[in-house]
mmCIF file of C-alpha atoms and ligand atoms in Angstrom:
data_model
loop_
_atom_site.group_PDB
_atom_site.id
_atom_site.type_symbol
_atom_site.label_atom_id
_atom_site.label_comp_id
_atom_site.label_asym_id
_atom_site.label_seq_id
_atom_site.Cartn_x
_atom_site.Cartn_y
_atom_site.Cartn_z
ATOM 1 C CA MET A 1 260.997 149.334 -9.010
ATOM 2 C CA GLY A 2 257.981 147.374 -7.796
ATOM 3 C CA PRO A 3 255.637 148.388 -4.982
ATOM 4 C CA GLY A 4 258.155 148.363 -2.165
ATOM 5 C CA PRO A 5 260.564 147.858 -0.512
ATOM 6 C CA SER A 6 262.217 150.511 -2.849
ATOM 7 C CA VAL A 7 265.720 150.784 -3.131
ATOM 8 C CA ALA A 8 266.974 151.766 0.328
ATOM 9 C CA HIS A 9 268.949 155.420 0.660
ATOM 10 C CA PRO A 10 272.676 154.456 1.022
ATOM 11 C CA ARG A 11 272.518 157.129 4.011
ATOM 12 C CA ALA A 12 270.030 154.921 5.605
ATOM 13 C CA LEU A 13 271.910 151.820 5.187
ATOM 14 C CA ARG A 14 275.114 153.391 6.683
ATOM 15 C CA ALA A 15 273.088 154.866 9.558
ATOM 16 C CA GLN A 16 271.609 151.455 10.079
ATOM 17 C CA ALA A 17 274.747 149.933 10.655
ATOM 18 C CA ALA A 18 275.832 151.994 13.392
ATOM 19 C CA PRO A 19 276.424 149.977 16.801
ATOM 20 C CA LEU A 20 273.386 149.326 18.837
ATOM 21 C CA VAL A 21 272.533 151.454 21.850
ATOM 22 C CA GLY A 22 270.157 151.064 24.811
ATOM 23 C CA HIS A 23 266.433 151.707 23.743
ATOM 24 C CA LEU A 24 266.356 154.130 26.580
ATOM 25 C CA SER A 25 269.684 155.568 26.305
ATOM 26 C CA ASN A 26 270.180 159.275 25.678
ATOM 27 C CA VAL A 27 271.500 158.605 22.125
ATOM 28 C CA MET A 28 268.338 156.875 21.299
ATOM 29 C CA LEU A 29 266.055 159.507 22.935
ATOM 30 C CA GLN A 30 267.614 162.254 21.030
ATOM 31 C CA GLN A 31 267.188 160.205 17.870
ATOM 32 C CA MET A 32 263.546 159.533 18.846
ATOM 33 C CA ASP A 33 262.945 163.468 19.207
ATOM 34 C CA GLU A 34 264.602 164.008 16.020
ATOM 35 C CA ILE A 35 262.424 161.630 14.171
ATOM 36 C CA LYS A 36 259.297 163.310 15.871
ATOM 37 C CA GLN A 37 260.393 166.674 14.193
ATOM 38 C CA GLY A 38 260.902 164.740 10.907
ATOM 39 C CA LEU A 39 257.500 163.241 11.032
ATOM 40 C CA GLN A 40 256.008 166.348 11.873
ATOM 41 C CA TYR A 41 257.212 167.913 8.703
ATOM 42 C CA LEU A 42 256.678 164.557 6.513
ATOM 43 C CA PHE A 43 253.001 164.531 7.905
ATOM 44 C CA GLN A 44 252.640 168.372 7.920
ATOM 45 C CA THR A 45 251.254 168.385 11.287
ATOM 46 C CA ALA A 46 252.070 170.182 14.489
ATOM 47 C CA SER A 47 250.430 167.604 16.427
ATOM 48 C CA PRO A 48 252.908 166.126 19.214
ATOM 49 C CA TYR A 49 251.071 162.747 18.597
ATOM 50 C CA VAL A 50 253.682 161.457 16.214
ATOM 51 C CA CYS A 51 255.915 158.332 16.465
ATOM 52 C CA LEU A 52 257.278 155.336 14.551
ATOM 53 C CA LEU A 53 255.652 151.993 15.534
ATOM 54 C CA SER A 54 258.094 149.109 15.582
ATOM 55 C CA GLY A 55 256.428 147.304 12.694
ATOM 56 C CA THR A 56 255.022 147.763 9.353
ATOM 57 C CA GLY A 57 252.292 149.400 7.611
ATOM 58 C CA HIS A 58 249.870 146.662 8.990
ATOM 59 C CA GLY A 59 250.777 147.642 12.546
ATOM 60 C CA GLY A 60 249.812 151.310 11.879
ATOM 61 C CA MET A 61 246.543 150.051 10.683
ATOM 62 C CA GLU A 62 245.883 147.875 13.474
ATOM 63 C CA ALA A 63 247.171 150.416 15.927
ATOM 64 C CA CYS A 64 244.489 152.959 14.606
ATOM 65 C CA LEU A 65 241.485 150.495 14.544
ATOM 66 C CA VAL A 66 242.202 149.024 18.023
ATOM 67 C CA ASN A 67 243.049 152.319 19.836
ATOM 68 C CA LEU A 68 240.326 154.611 18.219
ATOM 69 C CA LEU A 69 237.335 152.356 18.292
ATOM 70 C CA GLU A 70 235.808 150.143 20.912
ATOM 71 C CA ARG A 71 233.961 146.897 20.224
ATOM 72 C CA GLY A 72 230.567 147.616 18.436
ATOM 73 C CA GLU A 73 231.508 150.757 17.016
ATOM 74 C CA ARG A 74 230.823 151.489 13.353
ATOM 75 C CA VAL A 75 233.658 152.100 11.053
ATOM 76 C CA VAL A 76 233.023 152.738 7.173
ATOM 77 C CA ILE A 77 235.599 151.208 5.330
ATOM 78 C CA ALA A 78 236.106 152.635 1.577
ATOM 79 C CA GLN A 79 237.550 149.338 0.005
ATOM 80 C CA ASN A 80 238.954 149.689 -3.524
ATOM 81 C CA GLY A 81 241.791 146.953 -2.990
ATOM 82 C CA ILE A 82 243.623 144.683 -0.761
ATOM 83 C CA TRP A 83 244.266 147.285 2.003
ATOM 84 C CA GLY A 84 240.543 148.213 2.446
ATOM 85 C CA GLU A 85 239.939 144.376 2.612
ATOM 86 C CA ARG A 86 242.549 144.117 5.247
ATOM 87 C CA ALA A 87 241.073 147.040 7.226
ATOM 88 C CA ALA A 88 237.605 145.265 7.059
ATOM 89 C CA ASP A 89 239.324 141.813 8.321
ATOM 90 C CA MET A 90 240.815 143.666 11.222
ATOM 91 C CA ALA A 91 237.695 145.478 12.163
ATOM 92 C CA GLU A 92 235.958 142.069 12.192
ATOM 93 C CA ARG A 93 238.459 140.516 14.468
ATOM 94 C CA LEU A 94 238.153 143.551 16.756
ATOM 95 C CA GLN A 95 234.296 142.955 16.692
ATOM 96 C CA LEU A 96 233.686 146.393 15.309
ATOM 97 C CA GLU A 97 230.620 147.001 13.002
ATOM 98 C CA PRO A 98 232.335 147.457 9.456
ATOM 99 C CA VAL A 99 230.464 148.994 6.611
ATOM 100 C CA VAL A 100 232.331 148.398 3.600
ATOM 101 C CA LEU A 101 231.688 150.516 0.576
ATOM 102 C CA ARG A 102 232.987 149.407 -2.891
ATOM 103 C CA THR A 103 233.799 151.326 -5.839
ATOM 104 C CA GLY A 104 231.818 149.237 -8.164
ATOM 105 C CA LYS A 105 229.887 146.152 -9.097
ATOM 106 C CA ASP A 106 233.035 144.289 -9.727
ATOM 107 C CA ASP A 107 235.670 143.441 -7.446
ATOM 108 C CA GLU A 108 238.702 144.540 -9.566
ATOM 109 C CA GLY A 109 239.383 147.873 -8.031
ATOM 110 C CA GLY A 110 241.361 150.135 -10.248
ATOM 111 C CA SER A 111 239.269 153.191 -9.165
ATOM 112 C CA ALA A 112 238.744 155.513 -6.259
ATOM 113 C CA PHE A 113 235.839 157.092 -4.598
ATOM 114 C CA PRO A 114 234.350 160.505 -5.525
ATOM 115 C CA VAL A 115 234.888 162.362 -2.537
ATOM 116 C CA ASP A 116 231.167 163.376 -2.342
ATOM 117 C CA THR A 117 230.354 159.503 -2.182
ATOM 118 C CA LEU A 118 232.528 159.181 0.645
ATOM 119 C CA ILE A 119 230.957 162.411 2.364
ATOM 120 C CA ALA A 120 227.253 160.973 1.670
ATOM 121 C CA ALA A 121 228.397 157.653 3.253
ATOM 122 C CA VAL A 122 229.415 159.372 6.418
ATOM 123 C CA ARG A 123 226.239 161.105 6.542
ATOM 124 C CA GLN A 124 224.015 157.993 6.045
ATOM 125 C CA HIS A 125 225.929 155.530 8.328
ATOM 126 C CA LYS A 126 227.086 157.953 10.984
ATOM 127 C CA PRO A 127 230.343 155.736 11.705
ATOM 128 C CA SER A 128 232.528 156.616 14.544
ATOM 129 C CA ALA A 129 235.231 156.535 11.776
ATOM 130 C CA LEU A 130 235.969 156.505 8.075
ATOM 131 C CA PHE A 131 238.721 154.745 6.726
ATOM 132 C CA VAL A 132 240.250 155.424 3.482
ATOM 133 C CA VAL A 133 243.466 154.463 1.640
ATOM 134 C CA VAL A 134 245.095 157.195 -0.162
ATOM 135 C CA GLY A 135 247.774 155.010 -2.259
ATOM 136 C CA GLU A 136 246.160 151.514 -2.892
ATOM 137 C CA SER A 137 249.016 149.973 -4.020
ATOM 138 C CA SER A 138 247.429 146.629 -5.279
ATOM 139 C CA THR A 139 245.383 148.568 -7.821
ATOM 140 C CA GLY A 140 247.260 151.897 -8.392
ATOM 141 C CA ALA A 141 244.390 154.083 -7.272
ATOM 142 C CA HIS A 142 244.713 157.442 -5.597
ATOM 143 C CA GLN A 143 242.056 158.504 -3.221
ATOM 144 C CA SER A 144 241.692 162.061 -2.937
ATOM 145 C CA LEU A 145 240.363 163.741 0.527
ATOM 146 C CA GLY A 146 239.201 166.618 -1.459
ATOM 147 C CA GLY A 147 241.489 169.265 0.268
ATOM 148 C CA GLY A 148 239.849 169.334 3.875
ATOM 149 C CA ARG A 149 236.465 168.502 2.519
ATOM 150 C CA LEU A 150 236.173 165.079 3.769
ATOM 151 C CA GLY A 151 237.966 165.843 6.803
ATOM 152 C CA GLN A 152 235.422 168.805 7.423
ATOM 153 C CA ALA A 153 232.222 166.297 6.706
ATOM 154 C CA CYS A 154 233.953 163.565 9.175
ATOM 155 C CA ARG A 155 234.255 166.316 12.002
ATOM 156 C CA ASP A 156 230.641 167.345 11.311
ATOM 157 C CA ALA A 157 229.295 163.968 11.591
ATOM 158 C CA GLY A 158 231.313 163.216 14.645
ATOM 159 C CA ALA A 159 233.633 160.712 12.591
ATOM 160 C CA LEU A 160 237.185 160.064 12.871
ATOM 161 C CA LEU A 161 239.154 160.390 9.680
ATOM 162 C CA ILE A 162 241.812 157.572 9.539
ATOM 163 C CA VAL A 163 243.940 157.285 6.439
ATOM 164 C CA ASP A 164 246.183 154.739 5.236
ATOM 165 C CA THR A 165 249.395 156.615 3.650
ATOM 166 C CA VAL A 166 251.724 153.640 3.283
ATOM 167 C CA ALA A 167 252.411 153.582 -0.468
ATOM 168 C CA SER A 168 251.958 157.311 -0.933
ATOM 169 C CA LEU A 169 253.458 159.425 1.949
ATOM 170 C CA GLY A 170 256.259 161.715 0.459
ATOM 171 C CA GLY A 171 255.358 160.996 -3.279
ATOM 172 C CA VAL A 172 252.007 162.878 -3.384
ATOM 173 C CA PRO A 173 250.673 165.896 -1.460
ATOM 174 C CA PHE A 174 249.470 165.100 2.063
ATOM 175 C CA LEU A 175 248.564 167.787 4.582
ATOM 176 C CA ALA A 176 247.293 165.941 7.796
ATOM 177 C CA ASP A 177 246.357 169.079 9.750
ATOM 178 C CA ALA A 178 244.869 171.288 6.903
ATOM 179 C CA TRP A 179 243.062 168.356 5.441
ATOM 180 C CA GLY A 180 241.570 167.599 8.947
ATOM 181 C CA VAL A 181 243.103 163.866 9.176
ATOM 182 C CA ASP A 182 242.746 162.145 12.573
ATOM 183 C CA ALA A 183 244.926 159.326 12.395
ATOM 184 C CA CYS A 184 247.627 158.472 9.576
ATOM 185 C CA TYR A 185 250.233 155.951 9.249
ATOM 186 C CA SER A 186 252.681 154.933 6.627
ATOM 187 C CA GLY A 187 255.637 152.533 6.014
ATOM 188 C CA SER A 188 259.206 153.033 6.113
ATOM 189 C CA GLN A 189 260.195 151.000 3.283
ATOM 190 C CA LYS A 190 258.212 152.966 0.423
ATOM 191 C CA VAL A 191 258.906 156.758 -0.431
ATOM 192 C CA LEU A 192 260.987 157.123 2.728
ATOM 193 C CA SER A 193 263.535 154.342 1.119
ATOM 194 C CA GLY A 194 264.521 152.878 4.469
ATOM 195 C CA PRO A 195 264.383 149.364 5.620
ATOM 196 C CA PRO A 196 261.065 147.766 6.445
ATOM 197 C CA GLY A 197 260.058 147.694 10.077
ATOM 198 C CA ALA A 198 258.871 151.029 11.119
ATOM 199 C CA ALA A 199 255.657 152.768 10.574
ATOM 200 C CA PRO A 200 255.322 156.249 11.038
ATOM 201 C CA LEU A 201 252.063 157.146 12.755
ATOM 202 C CA CYS A 202 250.277 160.400 13.451
ATOM 203 C CA LEU A 203 246.964 161.347 15.769
ATOM 204 C CA SER A 204 245.340 164.453 15.671
ATOM 205 C CA GLU A 205 244.036 166.097 19.084
ATOM 206 C CA ARG A 206 240.507 164.551 18.340
ATOM 207 C CA ALA A 207 241.783 161.338 18.158
ATOM 208 C CA TRP A 208 243.998 161.258 21.180
ATOM 209 C CA SER A 209 240.856 162.631 23.277
ATOM 210 C CA LYS A 210 238.787 159.657 21.794
ATOM 211 C CA ILE A 211 241.494 157.291 23.192
ATOM 212 C CA GLN A 212 241.574 159.224 26.504
ATOM 213 C CA ALA A 213 237.872 158.802 26.637
ATOM 214 C CA ARG A 214 237.675 155.190 26.254
ATOM 215 C CA THR A 215 235.615 152.990 28.531
ATOM 216 C CA THR A 216 237.084 149.761 27.640
ATOM 217 C CA LYS A 217 240.982 148.653 28.003
ATOM 218 C CA ILE A 218 242.948 148.809 24.394
ATOM 219 C CA ALA A 219 242.621 145.122 23.396
ATOM 220 C CA SER A 220 246.187 145.181 22.264
ATOM 221 C CA PHE A 221 249.375 145.552 24.481
ATOM 222 C CA ASN A 222 251.507 145.742 21.452
ATOM 223 C CA TRP A 223 249.715 148.764 19.942
ATOM 224 C CA ASP A 224 248.632 150.339 23.137
ATOM 225 C CA LEU A 225 249.260 154.145 21.761
ATOM 226 C CA PRO A 226 249.020 155.788 25.208
ATOM 227 C CA MET A 227 251.730 153.532 26.433
ATOM 228 C CA ILE A 228 253.757 153.899 22.996
ATOM 229 C CA GLY A 229 253.327 157.501 23.477
ATOM 230 C CA ARG A 230 255.041 157.572 27.041
ATOM 231 C CA TYR A 231 258.096 155.889 25.227
ATOM 232 C CA TRP A 232 258.047 158.751 22.609
ATOM 233 C CA GLN A 233 257.365 161.374 25.312
ATOM 234 C CA TRP A 234 253.809 162.816 23.922
ATOM 235 C CA GLN A 235 253.301 164.758 27.025
ATOM 236 C CA PRO A 236 256.229 167.403 27.419
ATOM 237 C CA GLY A 237 258.294 166.597 30.220
ATOM 238 C CA ALA A 238 256.787 163.311 31.432
ATOM 239 C CA PRO A 239 259.016 160.463 32.321
ATOM 240 C CA ARG A 240 260.145 158.207 29.312
ATOM 241 C CA VAL A 241 258.364 154.634 30.195
ATOM 242 C CA TYR A 242 259.561 151.428 28.514
ATOM 243 C CA HIS A 243 256.804 149.707 26.672
ATOM 244 C CA HIS A 244 258.896 147.894 23.939
ATOM 245 C CA THR A 245 262.513 147.738 22.876
ATOM 246 C CA GLY A 246 262.469 150.237 19.905
ATOM 247 C CA ALA A 247 263.689 148.852 16.550
ATOM 248 C CA VAL A 248 266.925 150.590 17.421
ATOM 249 C CA SER A 249 268.909 150.242 13.987
ATOM 250 C CA THR A 250 265.684 151.012 11.901
ATOM 251 C CA TYR A 251 265.122 154.095 13.720
ATOM 252 C CA PHE A 252 268.659 155.205 12.946
ATOM 253 C CA ALA A 253 267.918 154.583 9.491
ATOM 254 C CA LEU A 254 264.878 156.418 9.514
ATOM 255 C CA ARG A 255 266.185 159.295 11.345
ATOM 256 C CA GLU A 256 268.320 159.680 8.020
ATOM 257 C CA CYS A 257 265.529 158.965 5.683
ATOM 258 C CA LEU A 258 263.498 161.880 7.256
ATOM 259 C CA ALA A 259 266.598 164.303 6.995
ATOM 260 C CA VAL A 260 266.770 163.411 3.377
ATOM 261 C CA VAL A 261 263.022 164.336 3.228
ATOM 262 C CA GLY A 262 263.798 167.600 4.896
ATOM 263 C CA GLU A 263 266.845 168.532 2.588
ATOM 264 C CA GLU A 264 264.935 167.672 -0.494
ATOM 265 C CA GLY A 265 261.716 169.277 0.637
ATOM 266 C CA LEU A 266 258.219 167.793 0.235
ATOM 267 C CA GLU A 267 257.223 170.130 -2.749
ATOM 268 C CA ALA A 268 260.260 168.911 -4.626
ATOM 269 C CA MET A 269 259.580 165.310 -3.794
ATOM 270 C CA TRP A 270 255.954 165.466 -5.050
ATOM 271 C CA LYS A 271 257.176 166.989 -8.353
ATOM 272 C CA ARG A 272 259.801 164.421 -8.694
ATOM 273 C CA HIS A 273 257.326 161.701 -8.430
ATOM 274 C CA SER A 274 254.589 163.100 -10.771
ATOM 275 C CA ASP A 275 257.309 163.991 -13.336
ATOM 276 C CA ALA A 276 258.726 160.367 -13.205
ATOM 277 C CA ALA A 277 255.065 159.121 -13.526
ATOM 278 C CA ALA A 278 254.440 161.009 -16.573
ATOM 279 C CA MET A 279 257.785 159.944 -18.188
ATOM 280 C CA LEU A 280 256.789 156.253 -17.541
ATOM 281 C CA TRP A 281 253.209 156.732 -19.003
ATOM 282 C CA ARG A 282 254.565 158.511 -22.080
ATOM 283 C CA GLY A 283 256.996 155.622 -22.889
ATOM 284 C CA LEU A 284 254.217 152.849 -22.026
ATOM 285 C CA ALA A 285 251.900 154.471 -24.333
ATOM 286 C CA GLU A 286 254.384 154.434 -27.013
ATOM 287 C CA LEU A 287 254.876 150.668 -26.289
ATOM 288 C CA GLY A 288 250.858 150.440 -26.806
ATOM 289 C CA LEU A 289 250.306 149.743 -23.076
ATOM 290 C CA GLU A 290 247.419 151.044 -21.110
ATOM 291 C CA PRO A 291 246.764 152.111 -17.357
ATOM 292 C CA TYR A 292 244.780 149.757 -15.248
ATOM 293 C CA VAL A 293 243.148 153.040 -13.751
ATOM 294 C CA ALA A 294 241.290 154.269 -16.329
ATOM 295 C CA ASP A 295 240.365 157.899 -14.915
ATOM 296 C CA PRO A 296 243.437 159.909 -14.663
ATOM 297 C CA GLN A 297 242.259 161.755 -11.453
ATOM 298 C CA TYR A 298 242.266 158.269 -9.505
ATOM 299 C CA ARG A 299 245.907 157.333 -11.061
ATOM 300 C CA LEU A 300 248.670 157.066 -8.178
ATOM 301 C CA VAL A 301 252.270 157.932 -9.147
ATOM 302 C CA THR A 302 254.018 156.187 -6.548
ATOM 303 C CA VAL A 303 252.622 152.743 -7.634
ATOM 304 C CA ASN A 304 251.742 152.468 -11.378
ATOM 305 C CA THR A 305 249.660 149.687 -12.502
ATOM 306 C CA ILE A 306 249.778 148.793 -16.030
ATOM 307 C CA ARG A 307 247.036 146.445 -17.605
ATOM 308 C CA VAL A 308 248.520 143.089 -19.100
ATOM 309 C CA PRO A 309 247.161 143.151 -22.720
ATOM 310 C CA ASP A 310 245.741 139.974 -24.316
ATOM 311 C CA GLY A 311 248.263 137.803 -25.471
ATOM 312 C CA ALA A 312 250.942 138.890 -22.971
ATOM 313 C CA ASP A 313 252.316 136.784 -20.446
ATOM 314 C CA TRP A 314 253.041 138.756 -17.292
ATOM 315 C CA ALA A 315 255.007 136.432 -15.306
ATOM 316 C CA ALA A 316 257.450 136.068 -18.204
ATOM 317 C CA LEU A 317 258.125 139.628 -18.241
ATOM 318 C CA VAL A 318 258.546 140.022 -14.503
ATOM 319 C CA GLY A 319 261.300 137.160 -14.879
ATOM 320 C CA HIS A 320 262.843 138.915 -18.017
ATOM 321 C CA CYS A 321 263.260 142.255 -16.086
ATOM 322 C CA LEU A 322 265.032 140.445 -13.231
ATOM 323 C CA LYS A 323 267.117 138.092 -15.289
ATOM 324 C CA GLU A 324 268.165 140.567 -17.862
ATOM 325 C CA TYR A 325 268.406 143.962 -15.768
ATOM 326 C CA ASP A 326 268.335 142.967 -12.552
ATOM 327 C CA LEU A 327 265.468 144.869 -12.209
ATOM 328 C CA GLU A 328 262.418 144.184 -9.823
ATOM 329 C CA ILE A 329 258.936 145.023 -10.808
ATOM 330 C CA ALA A 330 255.799 143.142 -9.628
ATOM 331 C CA GLY A 331 252.610 141.423 -10.811
ATOM 332 C CA GLY A 332 249.290 142.198 -9.295
ATOM 333 C CA LEU A 333 248.108 141.699 -5.854
ATOM 334 C CA GLY A 334 244.583 140.972 -4.595
ATOM 335 C CA PRO A 335 242.137 142.208 -6.867
ATOM 336 C CA SER A 336 244.645 142.873 -9.523
ATOM 337 C CA ALA A 337 246.429 139.506 -9.535
ATOM 338 C CA GLY A 338 247.170 138.496 -13.112
ATOM 339 C CA ARG A 339 245.814 141.510 -14.614
ATOM 340 C CA VAL A 340 248.604 143.939 -14.002
ATOM 341 C CA TRP A 341 252.154 144.912 -13.572
ATOM 342 C CA ARG A 342 252.915 147.177 -10.929
ATOM 343 C CA VAL A 343 255.892 149.686 -11.378
ATOM 344 C CA GLY A 344 256.974 151.450 -8.031
ATOM 345 C CA LEU A 345 258.306 155.145 -8.398
ATOM 346 C CA MET A 346 259.352 155.814 -4.851
ATOM 347 C CA GLY A 347 261.747 157.755 -3.106
ATOM 348 C CA TYR A 348 265.442 156.819 -3.744
ATOM 349 C CA SER A 349 264.378 154.586 -6.698
ATOM 350 C CA CYS A 350 262.124 157.390 -8.370
ATOM 351 C CA THR A 351 264.695 158.677 -11.090
ATOM 352 C CA ARG A 352 264.253 159.485 -14.802
ATOM 353 C CA ALA A 353 267.405 156.886 -15.290
ATOM 354 C CA ASN A 354 265.212 154.208 -13.461
ATOM 355 C CA VAL A 355 262.175 155.097 -15.563
ATOM 356 C CA ALA A 356 264.073 154.720 -18.806
ATOM 357 C CA LEU A 357 265.640 151.208 -17.625
ATOM 358 C CA VAL A 358 262.053 150.004 -16.935
ATOM 359 C CA LEU A 359 260.767 151.253 -20.085
ATOM 360 C CA GLU A 360 263.879 149.430 -22.032
ATOM 361 C CA ALA A 361 263.142 146.280 -20.064
ATOM 362 C CA PHE A 362 259.395 146.360 -21.196
ATOM 363 C CA ARG A 363 260.343 147.039 -24.699
ATOM 364 C CA THR A 364 262.696 143.902 -25.013
ATOM 365 C CA GLY A 365 260.462 141.695 -22.763
ATOM 366 C CA LEU A 366 257.582 142.165 -24.866
ATOM 367 C CA GLU A 367 259.533 141.663 -28.212
ATOM 368 C CA ALA A 368 260.911 138.522 -26.716
ATOM 369 C CA GLN A 369 257.467 137.184 -26.273
ATOM 370 C CA GLY A 370 256.416 138.257 -29.602
ATOM 371 C CA TRP A 371 253.852 140.418 -28.516
ATOM 372 C CA THR A 372 252.970 143.744 -30.356
ATOM 373 C CA LYS A 373 250.699 146.296 -30.129
ATOM 374 C CA LYS A 374 247.479 145.747 -32.423
ATOM 375 C CA LYS A 375 247.413 148.330 -35.154
HETATM 376 C C1 GLV B 1 252.696 146.030 -0.557
HETATM 377 O O1 GLV B 1 252.720 146.995 -0.035
HETATM 378 C C2 GLV B 1 252.351 145.572 -2.080
HETATM 379 O O2 GLV B 1 251.465 146.484 -2.677
HETATM 380 O O3 GLV B 1 252.757 144.821 -2.544
#
């Protein structure tokens, strides 16, 4: 019940235990084709440019930046936590020109950007791309894309819209095509409830054309999307070409995770996650605890950040949960370090029974510390 890995779905673990097959065998290629169908549903896209990268969400972030942008190109980064920081770090390494937006004067995060602020920044800076994080797991903030408004503004300004959906995809509404998203990536170990090591990725036709029009070689062999696309057969009927050894067992698991998503249905999943978060926050309020993200419109339901009140010891509570309940929750990360507890409600872990357990662990843990809500 931390920010991930969430509890793996038993079907994923069983699938992962199947014997290995060759990474270009018919069995593997069929699994990959089925995974592409599952990803199209998950991302809500008809794009053929979908795949799993053999890596984590960081791989997805790096793949987007290194493929879609060339040295010296400007990228506006909406930074409201650690993932924007990392994107800015990668942009510097790639010798791009990052323009970093911040949500406020302090660097604590705990908020997201009004869509109009992002639209104004795109108009002002005229970047080649805008980078945003839907679910900022370090601060628990949820960035809206304003339906299709942000995507449309990016298209009008000639910018690509790159979106990090690592800690959110499957748990909150996300419609890649309808919202005009050009590139997005996620992680396998969050709402999908698979093992870490596979990053779902999706590109729009516009993003693909930009890659085709590059004048310089893609700086990373490992994340060269045209090469990876030949392995995943993005062009119908084209020969499958070896690029790297796909993470066979992890792909087997992910195929199963995507089947589980299809069986429940995205709308039911979105509702299950928001209902669980509502139950969590009702219980936390009764204990006298408050959200780190003050404005409810910016609150993420998949990773919930709870402000550590004066006089409470966050680390002792994390230890109490583990020792007394075998329950993993986390402290803060990056800008929220020492300021919050983070409770993940993701995929297979996201049940009413687990929320009740978390609330019980908080109640007894705070009691054990002698912390009580000020009257
Ligand atoms: C990792 O994704 C984290 O938020 O801790």
